[in-house]
JSON list of C-alpha atoms in Angstrom, two decimals:
[
{"chain": "Y", "resi": 4, "resn": "MET", "atom": "CA", "xyz": [0.43, 0.09, -0.21]},
{"chain": "Y", "resi": 5, "resn": "GLY", "atom": "CA", "xyz": [1.48, 3.21, -0.97]},
{"chain": "Y", "resi": 6, "resn": "PHE", "atom": "CA", "xyz": [2.21, 6.20, 1.46]},
{"chain": "Y", "resi": 7, "resn": "LEU", "atom": "CA", "xyz": [-0.77, 8.95, 0.56]},
{"chain": "Y", "resi": 8, "resn": "THR", "atom": "CA", "xyz": [-3.51, 4.89, -0.11]},
{"chain": "Y", "resi": 9, "resn": "PHE", "atom": "CA", "xyz": [-2.07, 5.00, 3.63]},
{"chain": "Y", "resi": 10, "resn": "ILE", "atom": "CA", "xyz": [-3.51, 8.10, 4.59]},
{"chain": "Y", "resi": 11, "resn": "GLY", "atom": "CA", "xyz": [-6.61, 8.74, 2.05]},
{"chain": "Y", "resi": 12, "resn": "LYS", "atom": "CA", "xyz": [-7.78, 4.63, 3.96]},
{"chain": "Y", "resi": 13, "resn": "LEU", "atom": "CA", "xyz": [-6.93, 6.70, 7.83]},
{"chain": "Y", "resi": 14, "resn": "LEU", "atom": "CA", "xyz": [-8.97, 10.02, 6.22]},
{"chain": "Y", "resi": 15, "resn": "GLY", "atom": "CA", "xyz": [-11.67, 8.53, 4.67]},
{"chain": "Y", "resi": 16, "resn": "LEU", "atom": "CA", "xyz": [-13.87, 9.39, 2.21]},
{"chain": "Y", "resi": 17, "resn": "GLY", "atom": "CA", "xyz": [-15.21, 11.98, 4.13]},
{"chain": "Y", "resi": 18, "resn": "ARG", "atom": "CA", "xyz": [-11.98, 12.83, 5.61]},
{"chain": "Y", "resi": 19, "resn": "ARG", "atom": "CA", "xyz": [-12.59, 12.04, 8.81]},
{"chain": "Y", "resi": 20, "resn": "PHE", "atom": "CA", "xyz": [-9.67, 10.72, 10.98]},
{"chain": "Y", "resi": 21, "resn": "ARG", "atom": "CA", "xyz": [-10.12, 7.71, 12.48]},
{"chain": "Y", "resi": 22, "resn": "GLY", "atom": "CA", "xyz": [-7.28, 7.54, 14.55]},
{"chain": "Y", "resi": 23, "resn": "THR", "atom": "CA", "xyz": [-6.99, 8.09, 18.40]},
{"chain": "Y", "resi": 24, "resn": "PRO", "atom": "CA", "xyz": [-6.77, 12.12, 20.12]},
{"chain": "Y", "resi": 25, "resn": "GLU", "atom": "CA", "xyz": [-2.74, 10.91, 20.77]},
{"chain": "Y", "resi": 26, "resn": "GLN", "atom": "CA", "xyz": [-1.77, 10.01, 17.03]},
{"chain": "Y", "resi": 27, "resn": "TYR", "atom": "CA", "xyz": [-3.46, 12.79, 15.99]},
{"chain": "Y", "resi": 28, "resn": "LEU", "atom": "CA", "xyz": [-0.85, 14.83, 18.12]},
{"chain": "Y", "resi": 29, "resn": "ALA", "atom": "CA", "xyz": [1.66, 13.39, 17.03]},
{"chain": "Y", "resi": 30, "resn": "MET", "atom": "CA", "xyz": [0.62, 13.04, 13.03]},
{"chain": "Y", "resi": 31, "resn": "VAL", "atom": "CA", "xyz": [0.33, 16.98, 14.02]},
{"chain": "Y", "resi": 32, "resn": "GLN", "atom": "CA", "xyz": [3.86, 17.54, 15.45]},
{"chain": "Y", "resi": 33, "resn": "TYR", "atom": "CA", "xyz": [4.69, 15.41, 12.95]},
{"chain": "Y", "resi": 34, "resn": "MET", "atom": "CA", "xyz": [3.56, 17.89, 10.45]},
{"chain": "Y", "resi": 35, "resn": "ALA", "atom": "CA", "xyz": [5.07, 21.04, 12.48]},
{"chain": "Y", "resi": 36, "resn": "LYS", "atom": "CA", "xyz": [8.01, 18.94, 12.72]},
{"chain": "Y", "resi": 37, "resn": "LYS", "atom": "CA", "xyz": [8.79, 18.98, 8.71]},
{"chain": "Y", "resi": 38, "resn": "ASN", "atom": "CA", "xyz": [8.02, 21.92, 7.76]},
{"chain": "Y", "resi": 39, "resn": "SER", "atom": "CA", "xyz": [9.96, 23.44, 10.79]},
{"chain": "Y", "resi": 40, "resn": "PRO", "atom": "CA", "xyz": [12.28, 21.30, 12.98]},
{"chain": "Y", "resi": 41, "resn": "ASP", "atom": "CA", "xyz": [12.34, 23.55, 15.15]},
{"chain": "Y", "resi": 42, "resn": "TYR", "atom": "CA", "xyz": [9.01, 24.05, 15.98]},
{"chain": "Y", "resi": 43, "resn": "SER", "atom": "CA", "xyz": [7.45, 26.91, 18.56]},
{"chain": "Y", "resi": 44, "resn": "LYS", "atom": "CA", "xyz": [3.85, 25.68, 20.66]},
{"chain": "Y", "resi": 45, "resn": "GLU", "atom": "CA", "xyz": [1.83, 28.35, 18.56]},
{"chain": "Y", "resi": 46, "resn": "GLU", "atom": "CA", "xyz": [2.93, 26.91, 15.57]},
{"chain": "Y", "resi": 47, "resn": "LEU", "atom": "CA", "xyz": [1.91, 23.01, 16.79]},
{"chain": "Y", "resi": 48, "resn": "LEU", "atom": "CA", "xyz": [-1.42, 25.30, 17.46]},
{"chain": "Y", "resi": 49, "resn": "GLN", "atom": "CA", "xyz": [-1.69, 26.58, 14.46]},
{"chain": "Y", "resi": 50, "resn": "TRP", "atom": "CA", "xyz": [-1.19, 23.30, 12.36]},
{"chain": "Y", "resi": 51, "resn": "GLY", "atom": "CA", "xyz": [-3.07, 21.13, 14.47]},
{"chain": "Y", "resi": 52, "resn": "GLU", "atom": "CA", "xyz": [-6.27, 23.75, 14.33]},
{"chain": "Y", "resi": 53, "resn": "VAL", "atom": "CA", "xyz": [-5.39, 24.03, 9.75]},
{"chain": "Y", "resi": 54, "resn": "MET", "atom": "CA", "xyz": [-6.15, 20.46, 9.80]},
{"chain": "Y", "resi": 55, "resn": "GLN", "atom": "CA", "xyz": [-9.35, 20.57, 11.83]},
{"chain": "Y", "resi": 56, "resn": "LYS", "atom": "CA", "xyz": [-10.46, 22.73, 8.79]},
{"chain": "Y", "resi": 57, "resn": "VAL", "atom": "CA", "xyz": [-10.11, 20.90, 6.21]},
{"chain": "Y", "resi": 58, "resn": "MET", "atom": "CA", "xyz": [-11.02, 17.48, 8.68]},
{"chain": "Y", "resi": 59, "resn": "LYS", "atom": "CA", "xyz": [-13.15, 16.07, 11.32]},
{"chain": "Y", "resi": 60, "resn": "VAL", "atom": "CA", "xyz": [-11.57, 15.15, 14.15]},
{"chain": "Y", "resi": 61, "resn": "ASN", "atom": "CA", "xyz": [-13.04, 13.99, 17.83]},
{"chain": "Y", "resi": 62, "resn": "LEU", "atom": "CA", "xyz": [-10.78, 14.55, 20.59]},
{"chain": "Y", "resi": 63, "resn": "GLN", "atom": "CA", "xyz": [-12.73, 13.66, 22.45]},
{"chain": "Y", "resi": 64, "resn": "PRO", "atom": "CA", "xyz": [-11.75, 13.59, 26.00]},
{"chain": "Y", "resi": 65, "resn": "TYR", "atom": "CA", "xyz": [-10.13, 16.68, 25.09]},
{"chain": "Y", "resi": 66, "resn": "ARG", "atom": "CA", "xyz": [-11.94, 19.47, 24.72]},
{"chain": "Y", "resi": 67, "resn": "ASP", "atom": "CA", "xyz": [-9.49, 21.01, 22.25]},
{"chain": "Y", "resi": 68, "resn": "PHE", "atom": "CA", "xyz": [-6.67, 21.06, 20.15]},
{"chain": "Y", "resi": 69, "resn": "LYS", "atom": "CA", "xyz": [-4.78, 23.13, 22.83]},
{"chain": "Y", "resi": 70, "resn": "ASP", "atom": "CA", "xyz": [-6.00, 21.20, 25.45]},
{"chain": "Y", "resi": 71, "resn": "LEU", "atom": "CA", "xyz": [-4.75, 17.77, 23.56]},
{"chain": "Y", "resi": 72, "resn": "ALA", "atom": "CA", "xyz": [-1.07, 19.34, 22.81]},
{"chain": "Y", "resi": 73, "resn": "GLU", "atom": "CA", "xyz": [-1.22, 19.99, 26.91]},
{"chain": "Y", "resi": 74, "resn": "ASN", "atom": "CA", "xyz": [-2.49, 16.69, 28.34]},
{"chain": "Y", "resi": 75, "resn": "GLY", "atom": "CA", "xyz": [-2.46, 14.55, 26.30]},
{"chain": "Y", "resi": 76, "resn": "ILE", "atom": "CA", "xyz": [0.49, 12.05, 24.87]},
{"chain": "Y", "resi": 77, "resn": "PRO", "atom": "CA", "xyz": [1.54, 11.77, 21.24]},
{"chain": "Y", "resi": 78, "resn": "ASP", "atom": "CA", "xyz": [1.33, 8.18, 20.09]},
{"chain": "Y", "resi": 79, "resn": "ASP", "atom": "CA", "xyz": [3.48, 7.65, 17.72]},
{"chain": "Y", "resi": 80, "resn": "SER", "atom": "CA", "xyz": [2.48, 4.11, 16.07]},
{"chain": "Y", "resi": 81, "resn": "MET", "atom": "CA", "xyz": [0.56, 5.77, 12.90]},
{"chain": "Y", "resi": 82, "resn": "VAL", "atom": "CA", "xyz": [3.67, 7.84, 12.96]},
{"chain": "Y", "resi": 83, "resn": "GLU", "atom": "CA", "xyz": [6.19, 5.16, 12.53]},
{"chain": "Y", "resi": 84, "resn": "LYS", "atom": "CA", "xyz": [4.09, 4.04, 9.67]},
{"chain": "Y", "resi": 85, "resn": "VAL", "atom": "CA", "xyz": [3.57, 7.04, 7.73]},
{"chain": "Y", "resi": 86, "resn": "ASP", "atom": "CA", "xyz": [8.10, 7.76, 7.81]},
{"chain": "Y", "resi": 87, "resn": "GLN", "atom": "CA", "xyz": [8.41, 4.71, 6.52]},
{"chain": "Y", "resi": 88, "resn": "LYS", "atom": "CA", "xyz": [6.20, 4.63, 3.85]},
{"chain": "Y", "resi": 89, "resn": "VAL", "atom": "CA", "xyz": [7.21, 8.47, 2.71]},
{"chain": "Y", "resi": 90, "resn": "ASN", "atom": "CA", "xyz": [11.17, 6.93, 3.28]},
{"chain": "Y", "resi": 91, "resn": "GLU", "atom": "CA", "xyz": [10.35, 4.23, 0.52]},
{"chain": "Y", "resi": 92, "resn": "ILE", "atom": "CA", "xyz": [8.79, 6.72, -1.55]},
{"chain": "Y", "resi": 93, "resn": "ASN", "atom": "CA", "xyz": [11.79, 9.32, -1.88]},
{"chain": "Y", "resi": 94, "resn": "GLN", "atom": "CA", "xyz": [14.15, 6.18, -1.82]},
{"chain": "Y", "resi": 95, "resn": "ARG", "atom": "CA", "xyz": [11.81, 5.09, -5.44]},
{"chain": "Y", "resi": 96, "resn": "LYS", "atom": "CA", "xyz": [12.46, 8.52, -6.32]},
{"chain": "Y", "resi": 97, "resn": "ASP", "atom": "CA", "xyz": [15.41, 8.68, -5.90]},
{"chain": "Y", "resi": 98, "resn": "LEU", "atom": "CA", "xyz": [16.40, 5.57, -7.74]},
{"chain": "Y", "resi": 99, "resn": "LYS", "atom": "CA", "xyz": [14.73, 5.64, -10.80]},
{"chain": "Y", "resi": 100, "resn": "GLN", "atom": "CA", "xyz": [16.08, 9.59, -11.36]},
{"chain": "Y", "resi": 101, "resn": "ALA", "atom": "CA", "xyz": [20.17, 7.87, -10.64]},
{"chain": "Y", "resi": 102, "resn": "ILE", "atom": "CA", "xyz": [19.15, 5.18, -13.12]},
{"chain": "Y", "resi": 103, "resn": "TYR", "atom": "CA", "xyz": [17.12, 7.28, -15.65]},
{"chain": "Y", "resi": 104, "resn": "GLY", "atom": "CA", "xyz": [18.38, 10.47, -14.96]},
{"chain": "Y", "resi": 105, "resn": "PRO", "atom": "CA", "xyz": [17.26, 13.67, -13.40]},
{"chain": "Y", "resi": 106, "resn": "ASN", "atom": "CA", "xyz": [13.78, 14.37, -16.04]},
{"chain": "Y", "resi": 107, "resn": "ALA", "atom": "CA", "xyz": [12.80, 10.65, -14.97]},
{"chain": "Y", "resi": 108, "resn": "ASP", "atom": "CA", "xyz": [9.22, 9.86, -15.01]},
{"chain": "Y", "resi": 109, "resn": "LEU", "atom": "CA", "xyz": [7.83, 8.94, -11.98]},
{"chain": "Y", "resi": 110, "resn": "GLY", "atom": "CA", "xyz": [4.69, 7.02, -12.18]},
{"chain": "Y", "resi": 111, "resn": "ASP", "atom": "CA", "xyz": [2.59, 6.85, -8.79]},
{"chain": "Y", "resi": 112, "resn": "ASP", "atom": "CA", "xyz": [5.12, 8.29, -6.71]},
{"chain": "Y", "resi": 113, "resn": "ASP", "atom": "CA", "xyz": [5.14, 11.84, -8.05]},
{"chain": "Y", "resi": 114, "resn": "VAL", "atom": "CA", "xyz": [2.21, 13.26, -6.68]},
{"chain": "Y", "resi": 115, "resn": "LEU", "atom": "CA", "xyz": [2.08, 16.22, -9.05]},
{"chain": "Y", "resi": 116, "resn": "LYS", "atom": "CA", "xyz": [0.63, 13.98, -11.42]},
{"chain": "Y", "resi": 117, "resn": "SER", "atom": "CA", "xyz": [0.09, 10.45, -10.97]},
{"chain": "Y", "resi": 118, "resn": "ASP", "atom": "CA", "xyz": [-3.81, 9.88, -11.11]},
{"chain": "Y", "resi": 119, "resn": "ASP", "atom": "CA", "xyz": [-3.96, 7.30, -8.55]},
{"chain": "Y", "resi": 120, "resn": "PRO", "atom": "CA", "xyz": [-6.46, 7.75, -6.13]},
{"chain": "Y", "resi": 121, "resn": "GLY", "atom": "CA", "xyz": [-4.32, 8.50, -3.25]},
{"chain": "Y", "resi": 122, "resn": "SER", "atom": "CA", "xyz": [-2.47, 11.08, -5.40]},
{"chain": "Y", "resi": 123, "resn": "ILE", "atom": "CA", "xyz": [-5.75, 12.56, -6.41]},
{"chain": "Y", "resi": 124, "resn": "PHE", "atom": "CA", "xyz": [-6.79, 12.65, -2.23]},
{"chain": "Y", "resi": 125, "resn": "ALA", "atom": "CA", "xyz": [-3.17, 14.88, -1.30]},
{"chain": "Y", "resi": 126, "resn": "ARG", "atom": "CA", "xyz": [-3.21, 16.95, -3.80]},
{"chain": "Y", "resi": 127, "resn": "LYS", "atom": "CA", "xyz": [-6.77, 17.93, -3.52]},
{"chain": "Y", "resi": 128, "resn": "MET", "atom": "CA", "xyz": [-6.15, 18.04, 1.12]},
{"chain": "Y", "resi": 129, "resn": "VAL", "atom": "CA", "xyz": [-3.47, 21.05, 0.11]},
{"chain": "Y", "resi": 130, "resn": "LYS", "atom": "CA", "xyz": [-5.33, 22.27, -2.34]},
{"chain": "Y", "resi": 131, "resn": "ASP", "atom": "CA", "xyz": [-8.01, 22.52, 0.05]},
{"chain": "Y", "resi": 132, "resn": "LEU", "atom": "CA", "xyz": [-5.03, 23.36, 3.13]},
{"chain": "Y", "resi": 133, "resn": "SER", "atom": "CA", "xyz": [-3.82, 26.29, 0.94]},
{"chain": "Y", "resi": 134, "resn": "GLU", "atom": "CA", "xyz": [-6.89, 28.03, 1.99]},
{"chain": "Y", "resi": 135, "resn": "HIS", "atom": "CA", "xyz": [-5.78, 27.96, 5.34]},
{"chain": "Y", "resi": 136, "resn": "VAL", "atom": "CA", "xyz": [-2.01, 27.86, 5.35]},
{"chain": "Y", "resi": 137, "resn": "GLN", "atom": "CA", "xyz": [0.44, 30.31, 3.49]},
{"chain": "Y", "resi": 138, "resn": "PHE", "atom": "CA", "xyz": [2.82, 28.54, 1.20]},
{"chain": "Y", "resi": 139, "resn": "SER", "atom": "CA", "xyz": [5.91, 30.01, -0.96]},
{"chain": "Y", "resi": 140, "resn": "GLN", "atom": "CA", "xyz": [5.68, 31.63, -4.02]},
{"chain": "Y", "resi": 141, "resn": "GLU", "atom": "CA", "xyz": [7.46, 29.31, -5.11]},
{"chain": "Y", "resi": 142, "resn": "GLU", "atom": "CA", "xyz": [5.17, 25.83, -3.79]},
{"chain": "Y", "resi": 143, "resn": "GLN", "atom": "CA", "xyz": [1.57, 28.61, -4.49]},
{"chain": "Y", "resi": 144, "resn": "ARG", "atom": "CA", "xyz": [2.93, 27.88, -7.91]},
{"chain": "Y", "resi": 145, "resn": "LYS", "atom": "CA", "xyz": [3.32, 24.29, -7.85]},
{"chain": "Y", "resi": 146, "resn": "LEU", "atom": "CA", "xyz": [-0.33, 24.58, -6.06]},
{"chain": "Y", "resi": 147, "resn": "ASP", "atom": "CA", "xyz": [-1.80, 27.00, -9.02]},
{"chain": "Y", "resi": 148, "resn": "GLU", "atom": "CA", "xyz": [-0.84, 24.36, -11.76]},
{"chain": "Y", "resi": 149, "resn": "LEU", "atom": "CA", "xyz": [-3.03, 21.00, -10.52]}
]
């Protein structure tokens, strides 16, 4: 199962997060760290709140994401699986480019071009997130091409 298919199944068609609140906290921490390795508490809270604007998350028994971030213990079990999948995709992409050159056709590993359901899901999710997040000019240009 590909990384994006895994994420798609985790969220489902209705974009309802199917993990525990503690897994959601770990996922948000992972994303914040990927964006900025030295993220602040405020950045973490922003990521958690923005993600909730594009997906449904049941945070019970926590009042809100801030309560979860302050009192929950992140469950990294899902994040570890995601990280493994990301590393596998990156290794496949690097190998294809090493063999066929920097302009190699990456197939389903190219999220921006693939017709794989997971890639389509990821592009839509990023586009929806762009309504709430300011991307760099280069990232925004790529989004506009989708």
